[in-house]
Tab-separated table of C-alpha atoms in Angstrom:
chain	number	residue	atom	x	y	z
A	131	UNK	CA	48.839	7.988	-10.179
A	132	UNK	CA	51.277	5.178	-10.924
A	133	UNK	CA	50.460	2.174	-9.008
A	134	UNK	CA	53.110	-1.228	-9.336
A	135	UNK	CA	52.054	-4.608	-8.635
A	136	UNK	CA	55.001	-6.309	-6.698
A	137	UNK	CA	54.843	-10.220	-7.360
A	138	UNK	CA	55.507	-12.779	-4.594
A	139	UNK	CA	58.853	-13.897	-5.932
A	140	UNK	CA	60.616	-10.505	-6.274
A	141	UNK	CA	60.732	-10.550	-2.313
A	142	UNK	CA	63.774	-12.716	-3.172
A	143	UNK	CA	67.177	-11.613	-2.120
A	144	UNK	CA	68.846	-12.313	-5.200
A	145	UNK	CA	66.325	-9.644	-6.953
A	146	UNK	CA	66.719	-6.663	-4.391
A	147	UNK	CA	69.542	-4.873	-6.156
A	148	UNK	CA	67.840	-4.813	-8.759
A	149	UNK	CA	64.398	-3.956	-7.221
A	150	UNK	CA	66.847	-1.096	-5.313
A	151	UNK	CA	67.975	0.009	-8.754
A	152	UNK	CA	64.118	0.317	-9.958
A	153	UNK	CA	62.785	2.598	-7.159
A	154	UNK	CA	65.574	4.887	-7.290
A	155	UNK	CA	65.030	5.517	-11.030
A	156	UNK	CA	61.096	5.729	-10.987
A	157	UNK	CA	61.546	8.512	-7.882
A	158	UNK	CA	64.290	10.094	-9.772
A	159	UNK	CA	62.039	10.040	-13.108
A	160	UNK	CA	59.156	10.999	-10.881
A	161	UNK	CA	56.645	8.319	-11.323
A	162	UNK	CA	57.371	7.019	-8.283
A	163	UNK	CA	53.810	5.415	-6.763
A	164	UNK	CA	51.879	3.382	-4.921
A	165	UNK	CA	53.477	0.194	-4.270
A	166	UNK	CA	51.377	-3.491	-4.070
A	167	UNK	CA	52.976	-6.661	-3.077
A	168	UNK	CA	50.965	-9.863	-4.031
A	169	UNK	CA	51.118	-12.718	-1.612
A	170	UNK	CA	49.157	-15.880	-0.359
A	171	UNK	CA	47.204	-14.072	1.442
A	172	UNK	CA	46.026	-11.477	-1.167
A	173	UNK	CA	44.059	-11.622	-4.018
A	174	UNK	CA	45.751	-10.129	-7.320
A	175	UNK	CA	42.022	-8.992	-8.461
A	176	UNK	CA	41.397	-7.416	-5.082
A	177	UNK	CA	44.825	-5.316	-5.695
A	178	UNK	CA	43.844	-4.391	-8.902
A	179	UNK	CA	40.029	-3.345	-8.065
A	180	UNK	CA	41.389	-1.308	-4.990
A	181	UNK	CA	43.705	0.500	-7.613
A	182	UNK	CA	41.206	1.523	-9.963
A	183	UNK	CA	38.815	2.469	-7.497
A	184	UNK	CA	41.630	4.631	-5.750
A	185	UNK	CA	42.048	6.524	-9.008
A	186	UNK	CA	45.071	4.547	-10.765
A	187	UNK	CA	46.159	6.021	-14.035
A	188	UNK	CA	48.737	3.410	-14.786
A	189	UNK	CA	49.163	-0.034	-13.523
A	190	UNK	CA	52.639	-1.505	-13.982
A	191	UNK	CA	53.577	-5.243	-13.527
A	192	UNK	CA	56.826	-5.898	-11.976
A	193	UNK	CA	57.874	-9.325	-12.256
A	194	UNK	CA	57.580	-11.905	-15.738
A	195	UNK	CA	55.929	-13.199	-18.250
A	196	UNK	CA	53.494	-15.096	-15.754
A	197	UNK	CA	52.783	-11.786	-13.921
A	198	UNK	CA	51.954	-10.145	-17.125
A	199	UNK	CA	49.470	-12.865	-17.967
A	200	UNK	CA	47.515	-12.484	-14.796
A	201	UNK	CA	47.232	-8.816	-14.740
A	202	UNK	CA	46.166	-8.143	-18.473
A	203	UNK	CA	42.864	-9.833	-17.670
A	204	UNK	CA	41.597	-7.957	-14.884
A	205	UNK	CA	42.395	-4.254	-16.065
A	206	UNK	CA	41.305	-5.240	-19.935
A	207	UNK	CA	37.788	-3.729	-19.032
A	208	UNK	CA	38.784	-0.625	-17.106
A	209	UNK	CA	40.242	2.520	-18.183
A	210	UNK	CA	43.806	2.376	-17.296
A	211	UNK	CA	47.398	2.343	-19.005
A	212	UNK	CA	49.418	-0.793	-18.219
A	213	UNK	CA	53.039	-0.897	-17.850
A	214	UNK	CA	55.938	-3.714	-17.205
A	215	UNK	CA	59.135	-3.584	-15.316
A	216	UNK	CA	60.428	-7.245	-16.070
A	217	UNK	CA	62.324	-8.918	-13.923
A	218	UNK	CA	63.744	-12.328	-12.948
A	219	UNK	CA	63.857	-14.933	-16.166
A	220	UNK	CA	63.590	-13.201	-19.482
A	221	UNK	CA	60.408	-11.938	-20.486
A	222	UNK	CA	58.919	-12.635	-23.613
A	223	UNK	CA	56.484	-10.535	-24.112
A	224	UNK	CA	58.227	-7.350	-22.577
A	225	UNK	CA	60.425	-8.222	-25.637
A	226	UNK	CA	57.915	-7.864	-28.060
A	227	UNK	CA	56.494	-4.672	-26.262
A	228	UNK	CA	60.194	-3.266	-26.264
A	229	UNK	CA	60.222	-3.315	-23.077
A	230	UNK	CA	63.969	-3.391	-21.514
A	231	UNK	CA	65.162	-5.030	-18.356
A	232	UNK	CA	65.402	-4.215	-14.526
A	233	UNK	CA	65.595	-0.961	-13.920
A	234	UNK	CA	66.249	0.345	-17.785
A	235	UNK	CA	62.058	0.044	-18.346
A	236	UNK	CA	61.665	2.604	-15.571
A	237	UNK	CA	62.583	4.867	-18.790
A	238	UNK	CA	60.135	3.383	-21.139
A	239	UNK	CA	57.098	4.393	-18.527
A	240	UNK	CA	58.907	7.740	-18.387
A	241	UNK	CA	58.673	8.417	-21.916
A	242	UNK	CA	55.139	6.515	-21.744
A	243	UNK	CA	54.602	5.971	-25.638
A	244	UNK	CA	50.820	4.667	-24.872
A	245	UNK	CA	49.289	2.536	-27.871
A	246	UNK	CA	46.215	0.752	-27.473
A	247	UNK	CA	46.569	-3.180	-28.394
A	248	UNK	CA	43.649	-5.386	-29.578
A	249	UNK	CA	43.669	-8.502	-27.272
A	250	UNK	CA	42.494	-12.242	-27.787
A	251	UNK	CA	39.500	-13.673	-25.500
A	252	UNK	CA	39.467	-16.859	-24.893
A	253	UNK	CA	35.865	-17.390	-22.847
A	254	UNK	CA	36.192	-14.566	-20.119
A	255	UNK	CA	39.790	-14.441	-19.927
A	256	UNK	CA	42.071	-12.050	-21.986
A	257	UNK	CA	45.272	-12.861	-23.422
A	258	UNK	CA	47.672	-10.812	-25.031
A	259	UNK	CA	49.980	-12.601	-27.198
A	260	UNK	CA	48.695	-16.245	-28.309
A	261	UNK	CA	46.972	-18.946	-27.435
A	262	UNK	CA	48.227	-22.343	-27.711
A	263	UNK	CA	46.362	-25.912	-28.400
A	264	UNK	CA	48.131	-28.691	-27.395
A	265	UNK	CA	48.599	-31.754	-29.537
A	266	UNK	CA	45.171	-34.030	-29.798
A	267	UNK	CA	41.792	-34.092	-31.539
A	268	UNK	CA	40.154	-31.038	-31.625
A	269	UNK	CA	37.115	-29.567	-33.697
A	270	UNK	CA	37.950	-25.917	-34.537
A	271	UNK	CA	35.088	-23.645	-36.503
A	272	UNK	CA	36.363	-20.318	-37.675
A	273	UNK	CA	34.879	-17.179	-38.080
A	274	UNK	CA	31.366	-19.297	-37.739
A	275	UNK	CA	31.856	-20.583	-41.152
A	276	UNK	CA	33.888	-23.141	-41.819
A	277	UNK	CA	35.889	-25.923	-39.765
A	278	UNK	CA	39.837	-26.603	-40.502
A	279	UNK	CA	41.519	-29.343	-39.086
A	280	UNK	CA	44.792	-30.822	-39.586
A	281	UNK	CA	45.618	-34.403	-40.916
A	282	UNK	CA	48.935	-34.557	-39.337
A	283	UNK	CA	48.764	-35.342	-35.941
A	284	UNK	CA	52.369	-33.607	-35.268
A	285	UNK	CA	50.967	-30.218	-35.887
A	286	UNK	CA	50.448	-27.675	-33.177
A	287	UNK	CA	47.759	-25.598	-33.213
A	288	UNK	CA	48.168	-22.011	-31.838
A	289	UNK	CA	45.936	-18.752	-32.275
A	290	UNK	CA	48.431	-15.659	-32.214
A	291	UNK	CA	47.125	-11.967	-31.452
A	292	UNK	CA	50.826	-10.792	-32.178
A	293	UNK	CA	54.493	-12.543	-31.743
A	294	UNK	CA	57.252	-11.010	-33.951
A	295	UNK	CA	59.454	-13.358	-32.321
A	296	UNK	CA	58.052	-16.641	-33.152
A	297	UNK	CA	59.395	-18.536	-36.534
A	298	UNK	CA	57.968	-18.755	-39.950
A	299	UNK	CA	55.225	-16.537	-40.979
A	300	UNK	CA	53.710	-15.369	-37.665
A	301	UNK	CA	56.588	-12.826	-37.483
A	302	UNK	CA	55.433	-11.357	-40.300
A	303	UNK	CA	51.499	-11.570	-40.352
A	304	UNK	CA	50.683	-10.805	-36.600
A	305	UNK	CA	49.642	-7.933	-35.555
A	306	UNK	CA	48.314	-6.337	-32.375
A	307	UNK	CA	46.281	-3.733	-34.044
A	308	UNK	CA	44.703	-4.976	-37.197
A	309	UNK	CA	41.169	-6.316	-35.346
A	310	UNK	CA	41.961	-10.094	-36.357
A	311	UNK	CA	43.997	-13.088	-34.552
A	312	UNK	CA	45.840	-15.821	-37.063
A	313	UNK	CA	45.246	-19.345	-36.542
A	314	UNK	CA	48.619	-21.084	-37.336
A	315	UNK	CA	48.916	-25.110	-38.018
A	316	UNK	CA	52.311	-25.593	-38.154
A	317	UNK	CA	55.299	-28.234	-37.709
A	318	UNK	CA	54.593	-31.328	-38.084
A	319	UNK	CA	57.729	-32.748	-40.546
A	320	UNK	CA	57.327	-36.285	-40.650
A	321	UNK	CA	59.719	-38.439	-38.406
A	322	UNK	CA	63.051	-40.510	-39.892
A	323	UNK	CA	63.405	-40.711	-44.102
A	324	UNK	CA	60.194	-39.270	-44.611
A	325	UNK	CA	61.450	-35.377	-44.122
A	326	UNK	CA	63.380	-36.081	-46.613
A	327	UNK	CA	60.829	-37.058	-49.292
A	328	UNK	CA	57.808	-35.331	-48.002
A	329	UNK	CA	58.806	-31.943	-47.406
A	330	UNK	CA	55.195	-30.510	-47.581
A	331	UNK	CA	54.378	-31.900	-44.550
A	332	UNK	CA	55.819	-28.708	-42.580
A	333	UNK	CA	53.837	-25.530	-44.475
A	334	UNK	CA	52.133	-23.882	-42.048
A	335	UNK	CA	48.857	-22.980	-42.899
A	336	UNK	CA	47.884	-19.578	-42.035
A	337	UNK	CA	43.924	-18.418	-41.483
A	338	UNK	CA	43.034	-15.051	-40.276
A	339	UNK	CA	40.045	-14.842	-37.994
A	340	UNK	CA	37.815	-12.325	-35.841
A	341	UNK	CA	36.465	-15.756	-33.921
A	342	UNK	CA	36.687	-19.546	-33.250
A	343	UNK	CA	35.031	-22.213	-31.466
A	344	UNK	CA	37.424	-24.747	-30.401
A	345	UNK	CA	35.863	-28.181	-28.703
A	346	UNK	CA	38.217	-30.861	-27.552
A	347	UNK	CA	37.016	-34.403	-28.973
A	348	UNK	CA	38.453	-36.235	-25.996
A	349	UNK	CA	37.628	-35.219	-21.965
A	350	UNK	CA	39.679	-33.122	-19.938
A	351	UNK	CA	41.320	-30.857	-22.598
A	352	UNK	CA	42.607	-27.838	-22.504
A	353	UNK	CA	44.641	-24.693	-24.529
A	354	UNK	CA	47.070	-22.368	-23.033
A	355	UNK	CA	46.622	-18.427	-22.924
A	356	UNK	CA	50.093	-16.531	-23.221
A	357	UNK	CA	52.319	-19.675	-21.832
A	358	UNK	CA	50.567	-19.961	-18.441
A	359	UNK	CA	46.947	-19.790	-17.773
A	360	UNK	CA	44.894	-23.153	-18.747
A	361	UNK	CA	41.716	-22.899	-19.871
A	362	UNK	CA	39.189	-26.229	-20.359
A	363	UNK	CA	37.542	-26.822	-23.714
A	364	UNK	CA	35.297	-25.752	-24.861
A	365	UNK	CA	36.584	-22.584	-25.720
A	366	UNK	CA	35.247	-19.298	-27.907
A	367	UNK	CA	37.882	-17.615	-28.973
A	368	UNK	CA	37.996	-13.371	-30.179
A	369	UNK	CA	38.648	-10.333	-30.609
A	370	UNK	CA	38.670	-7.369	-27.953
A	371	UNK	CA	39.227	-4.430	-30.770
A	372	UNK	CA	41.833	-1.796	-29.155
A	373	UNK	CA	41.127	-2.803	-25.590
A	374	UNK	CA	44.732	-2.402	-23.913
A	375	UNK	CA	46.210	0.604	-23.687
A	376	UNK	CA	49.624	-0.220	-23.210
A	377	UNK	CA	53.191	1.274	-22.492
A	378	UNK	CA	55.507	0.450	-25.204
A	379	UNK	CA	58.769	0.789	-25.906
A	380	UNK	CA	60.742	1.974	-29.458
A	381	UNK	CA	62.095	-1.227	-30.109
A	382	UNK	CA	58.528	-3.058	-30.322
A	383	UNK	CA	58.091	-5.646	-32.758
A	384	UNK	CA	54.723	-3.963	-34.296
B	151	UNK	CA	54.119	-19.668	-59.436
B	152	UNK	CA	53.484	-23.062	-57.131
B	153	UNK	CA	57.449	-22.833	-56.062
B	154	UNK	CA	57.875	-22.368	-52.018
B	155	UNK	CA	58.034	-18.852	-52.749
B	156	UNK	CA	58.160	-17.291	-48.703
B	157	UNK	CA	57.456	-13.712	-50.250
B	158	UNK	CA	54.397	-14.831	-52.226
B	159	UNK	CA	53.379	-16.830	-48.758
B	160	UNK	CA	53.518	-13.796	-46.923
B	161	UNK	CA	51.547	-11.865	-48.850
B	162	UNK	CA	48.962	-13.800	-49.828
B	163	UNK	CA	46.489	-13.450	-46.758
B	164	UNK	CA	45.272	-17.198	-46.219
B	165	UNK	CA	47.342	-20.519	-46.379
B	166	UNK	CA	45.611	-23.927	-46.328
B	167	UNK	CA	48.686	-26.170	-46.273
B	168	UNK	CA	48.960	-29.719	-47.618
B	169	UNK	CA	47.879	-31.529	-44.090
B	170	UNK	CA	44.947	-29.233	-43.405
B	171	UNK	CA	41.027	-29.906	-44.370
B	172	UNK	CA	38.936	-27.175	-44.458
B	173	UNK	CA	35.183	-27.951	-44.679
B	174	UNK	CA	31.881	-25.496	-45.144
B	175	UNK	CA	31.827	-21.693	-46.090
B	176	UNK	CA	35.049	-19.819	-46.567
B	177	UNK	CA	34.802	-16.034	-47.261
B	178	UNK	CA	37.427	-14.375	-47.449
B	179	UNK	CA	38.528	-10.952	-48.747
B	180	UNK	CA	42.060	-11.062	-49.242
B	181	UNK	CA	44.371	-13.860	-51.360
B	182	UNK	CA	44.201	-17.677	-50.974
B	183	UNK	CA	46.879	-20.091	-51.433
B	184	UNK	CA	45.266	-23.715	-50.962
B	185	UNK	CA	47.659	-26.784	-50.968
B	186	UNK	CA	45.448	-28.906	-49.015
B	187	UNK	CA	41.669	-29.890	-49.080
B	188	UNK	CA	38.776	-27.928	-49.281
B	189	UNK	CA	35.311	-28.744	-49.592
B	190	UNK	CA	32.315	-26.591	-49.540
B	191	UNK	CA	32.574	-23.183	-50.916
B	192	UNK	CA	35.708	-20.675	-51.537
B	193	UNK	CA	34.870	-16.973	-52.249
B	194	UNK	CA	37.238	-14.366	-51.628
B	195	UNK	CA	37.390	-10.618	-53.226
B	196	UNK	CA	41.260	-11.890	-54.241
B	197	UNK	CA	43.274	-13.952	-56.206
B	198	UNK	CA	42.934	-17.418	-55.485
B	199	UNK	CA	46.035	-19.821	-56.234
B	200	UNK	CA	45.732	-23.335	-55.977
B	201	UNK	CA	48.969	-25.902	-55.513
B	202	UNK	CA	49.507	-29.380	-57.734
B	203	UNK	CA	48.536	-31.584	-54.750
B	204	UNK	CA	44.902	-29.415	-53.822
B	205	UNK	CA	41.598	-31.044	-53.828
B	206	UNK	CA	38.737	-28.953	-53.699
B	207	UNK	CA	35.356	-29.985	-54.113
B	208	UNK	CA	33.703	-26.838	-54.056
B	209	UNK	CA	32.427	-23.621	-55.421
B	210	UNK	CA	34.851	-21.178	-56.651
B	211	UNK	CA	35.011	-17.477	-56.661
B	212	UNK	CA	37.869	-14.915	-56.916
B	213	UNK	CA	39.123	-12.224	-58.660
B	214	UNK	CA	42.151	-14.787	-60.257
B	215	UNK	CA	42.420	-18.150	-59.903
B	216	UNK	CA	45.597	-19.694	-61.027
B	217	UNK	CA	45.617	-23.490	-60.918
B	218	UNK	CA	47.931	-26.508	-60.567
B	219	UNK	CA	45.553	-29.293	-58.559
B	220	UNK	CA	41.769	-30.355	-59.142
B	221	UNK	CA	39.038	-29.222	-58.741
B	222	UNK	CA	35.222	-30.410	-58.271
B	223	UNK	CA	32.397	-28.309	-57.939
B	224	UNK	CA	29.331	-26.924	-59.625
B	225	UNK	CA	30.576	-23.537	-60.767
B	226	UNK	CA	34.391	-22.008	-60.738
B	227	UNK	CA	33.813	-18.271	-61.205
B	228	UNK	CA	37.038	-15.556	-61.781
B	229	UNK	CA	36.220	-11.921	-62.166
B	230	UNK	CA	38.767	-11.560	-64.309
B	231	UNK	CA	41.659	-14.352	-65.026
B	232	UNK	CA	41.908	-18.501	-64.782
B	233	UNK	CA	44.711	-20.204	-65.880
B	234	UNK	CA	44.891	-23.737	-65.508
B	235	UNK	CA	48.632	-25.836	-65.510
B	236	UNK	CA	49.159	-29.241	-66.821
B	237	UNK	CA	48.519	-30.398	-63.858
B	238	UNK	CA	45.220	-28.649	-63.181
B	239	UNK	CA	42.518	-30.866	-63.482
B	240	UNK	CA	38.726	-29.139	-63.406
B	241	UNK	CA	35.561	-31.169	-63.269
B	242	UNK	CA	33.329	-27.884	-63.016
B	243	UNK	CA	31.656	-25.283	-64.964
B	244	UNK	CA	34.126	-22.652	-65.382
B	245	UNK	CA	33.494	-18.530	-66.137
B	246	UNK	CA	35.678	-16.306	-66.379
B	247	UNK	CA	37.173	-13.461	-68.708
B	248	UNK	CA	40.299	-14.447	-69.965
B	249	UNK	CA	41.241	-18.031	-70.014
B	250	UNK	CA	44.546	-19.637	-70.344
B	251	UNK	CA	45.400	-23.352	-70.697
B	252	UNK	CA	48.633	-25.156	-70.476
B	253	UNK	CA	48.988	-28.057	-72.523
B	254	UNK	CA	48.130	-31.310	-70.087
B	255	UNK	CA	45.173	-29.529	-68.296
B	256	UNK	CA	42.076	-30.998	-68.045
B	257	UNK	CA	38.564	-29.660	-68.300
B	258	UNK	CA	35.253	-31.263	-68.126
B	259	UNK	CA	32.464	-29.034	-67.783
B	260	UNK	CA	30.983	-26.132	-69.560
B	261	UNK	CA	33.620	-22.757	-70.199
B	262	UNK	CA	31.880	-19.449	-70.472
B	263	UNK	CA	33.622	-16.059	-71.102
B	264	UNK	CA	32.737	-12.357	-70.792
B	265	UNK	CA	29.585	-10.887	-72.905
B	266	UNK	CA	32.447	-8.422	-74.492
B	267	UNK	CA	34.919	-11.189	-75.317
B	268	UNK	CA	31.639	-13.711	-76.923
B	269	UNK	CA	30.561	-10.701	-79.010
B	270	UNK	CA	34.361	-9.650	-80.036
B	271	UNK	CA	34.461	-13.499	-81.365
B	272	UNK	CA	30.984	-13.251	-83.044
B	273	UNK	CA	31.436	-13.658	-87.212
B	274	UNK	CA	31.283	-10.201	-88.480
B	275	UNK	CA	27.794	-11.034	-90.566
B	276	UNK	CA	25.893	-11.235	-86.569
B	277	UNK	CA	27.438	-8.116	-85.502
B	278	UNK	CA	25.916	-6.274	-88.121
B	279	UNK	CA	22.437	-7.679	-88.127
B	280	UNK	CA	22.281	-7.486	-84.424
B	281	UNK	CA	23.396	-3.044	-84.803
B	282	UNK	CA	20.812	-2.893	-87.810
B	283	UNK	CA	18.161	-4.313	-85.295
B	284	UNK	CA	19.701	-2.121	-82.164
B	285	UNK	CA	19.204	1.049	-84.694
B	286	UNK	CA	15.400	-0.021	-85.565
């Protein structure tokens, strides 16, 4: 049983054509389904719970990158396929997944290529893509080993499960089914003549890890789990092994 | 080698880059490229190479370790290759089986090679007198 978690904002009229589009092709693919509408008044984990409990096979986000990021949490520990019909501002990670827009992804759950994805945990919450560290003092211990820390106070910080969009190596190294995140340091090219003469400053500096312990050295800070949910320091970061199964489609970036 | 290669970035499996410190234990299986500071211990099962401006102060251990910057430490251990640029500077015990050394380098510290490699170098008179003993 397919069941598809409206979000508040695609009540909009300016997304109903489209949304008009999308139920015709799901009932004309037949995986047509239960249909769940979040709103003030109801609790995205109650939805969720209901649908499992009811005997959901496949849970499918419809909205963007923000209702991605709160569903992936809840359904990482139950048995379920996941699915995304992005809509509204361009979605991210329905990029990476291969995921088309509007009513073209109603295909990609038709031909339901399932692969199970390892996600990041940062504390109790899941996160699919990366997690980002904003700019100040942290103290970061890897793999329970060793600590790394950068002397360059431009760099950004960010632990990646998988983005084959983002620049430099990331594209490359991260993947969403090896069992290991990638801490990334990168940026950081000093300001006005010095680019010029100190090149070096912007290698990133790769390390691949199966966990971390960040701790913010100043009060009230915080990292960032797939570009919208904040989570206060201190944070343990690491690996769920295979825990998502997820609908993906053949232009993926893994 | 130590040229902003991307390919030989993207290969190798860990990058410490010039503005990052990296302090305690580091074990690692696949290869390390270090252009910043280390201090502590570096193992990995792979080849290890290190950039002009590294500093390490630790204990090494790879399979190769090609280097370019300095190094401090007790013991510098490679399973099978070190070679050392003129920039490399090494205050450390070193091991390893083959050694090569660019002009400029600099080594303070003891240099030990493989048990096959000391006896290959042995004067001919000690190699026999050590099989006439092996025989008795």
């Amino acid at each position: 049983m397919y069941v598809y978690l409206y979000d508040t904002f695609i009540s909009e009229a300016k997304f109903q054509n489209t949304i008009a589009r999308v139920e015709t092709r799901l009932t004309d693919l037949g995986i047509a389904g239960k249909i769940c509408r979040l709103s003030v008044l109801t609790s995205i984990e109650e939805l969720v719970n209901d649908a499992v409990k009811n005997g959901a096979e496949t849970i499918v986000a419809v909205g963007n990158d923000e209702t991605v990021s709160k569903v992936i949490p809840l359904i990482a520990d139950h048995k379920v396929s996941f699915g995304i019909i992005p809509i509204g501002k361009p979605s991210r990670l329905a990029q990476l997944l291969g995921i088309p827009e509007g009513d073209k992804a109603c295909d990609v759950l038709s031909a339901r290529v399932v692969t199970k994805l390892d996600l990041g945990k940062a504390n109790q919450h899941y996160f699919l893509s990366r997690l980002e560290i904003p700019a100040g003092e942290y103290e970061i211990q890897l793999n329970g080993q060793y600590t790394a820390r950068s002397l360059n106070p431009n760099q950004t910080i960010t632990i990646y499960n998988f983005d084959s969009l983002a620049p430099g190596v990331v594209a490359d190294r991260s993947n969403p089914r090896d069992g290991q995140l990638e801490l990334i340091f990168s940026g950081g090219e000093s300001a006005g003549l010095g680019r010029f003469f100190n090149k070096d400053s912007a290698t990133e500096s790769v390390f691949p890890i199966k966990k971390a312990q960040i701790q913010g050295l100043n009060q009230d800070q915080s990292v960032i789990a797939d570009g919208y949910t904040i989570i206060n320091t201190p944070v343990n970061v690491g690996v769920a092994r295979s825990r998502l199964k997820m609908i993906v489609g053949k232009s993926r970036g893994f | 080698m130590f040229t902003k290669d991307e390919k030989n970035s993207s290969e190798s499996e860990t990058i410490i880059g010039p503005s990052v410190q990296v302090e305690g234990n580091f074990n690692g299986e696949g290869n390390i490229i270090v252009e910043g500071q280390v201090s502590g211990s570096l193992k990995t099962k792979g080849d290890l190479r290190i950039g002009t401006n590294a500093k390490i102060k630790a204990d090494i251990e790879a399979r190769n370790i090609f280097n370019a910057g300095e190094i401090r430490g007790s013991t510098v251990i490679a399973k099978d290759k070190i070679e050392l640029t003129k920039t490399a500077k090494v205050n450390s015990n070193v091991k390893a089986s083959v050694i090569s050394i660019e002009a400029g380098a600099i080594i303070n510290g003891k240099v030990n090679m493989s048990q096959e490699a000391a006896e290959e170098s042995q004067p001919l008179e000690l190699q026999d007198k050590k099989e006439k003993n092996n025989r008795k």
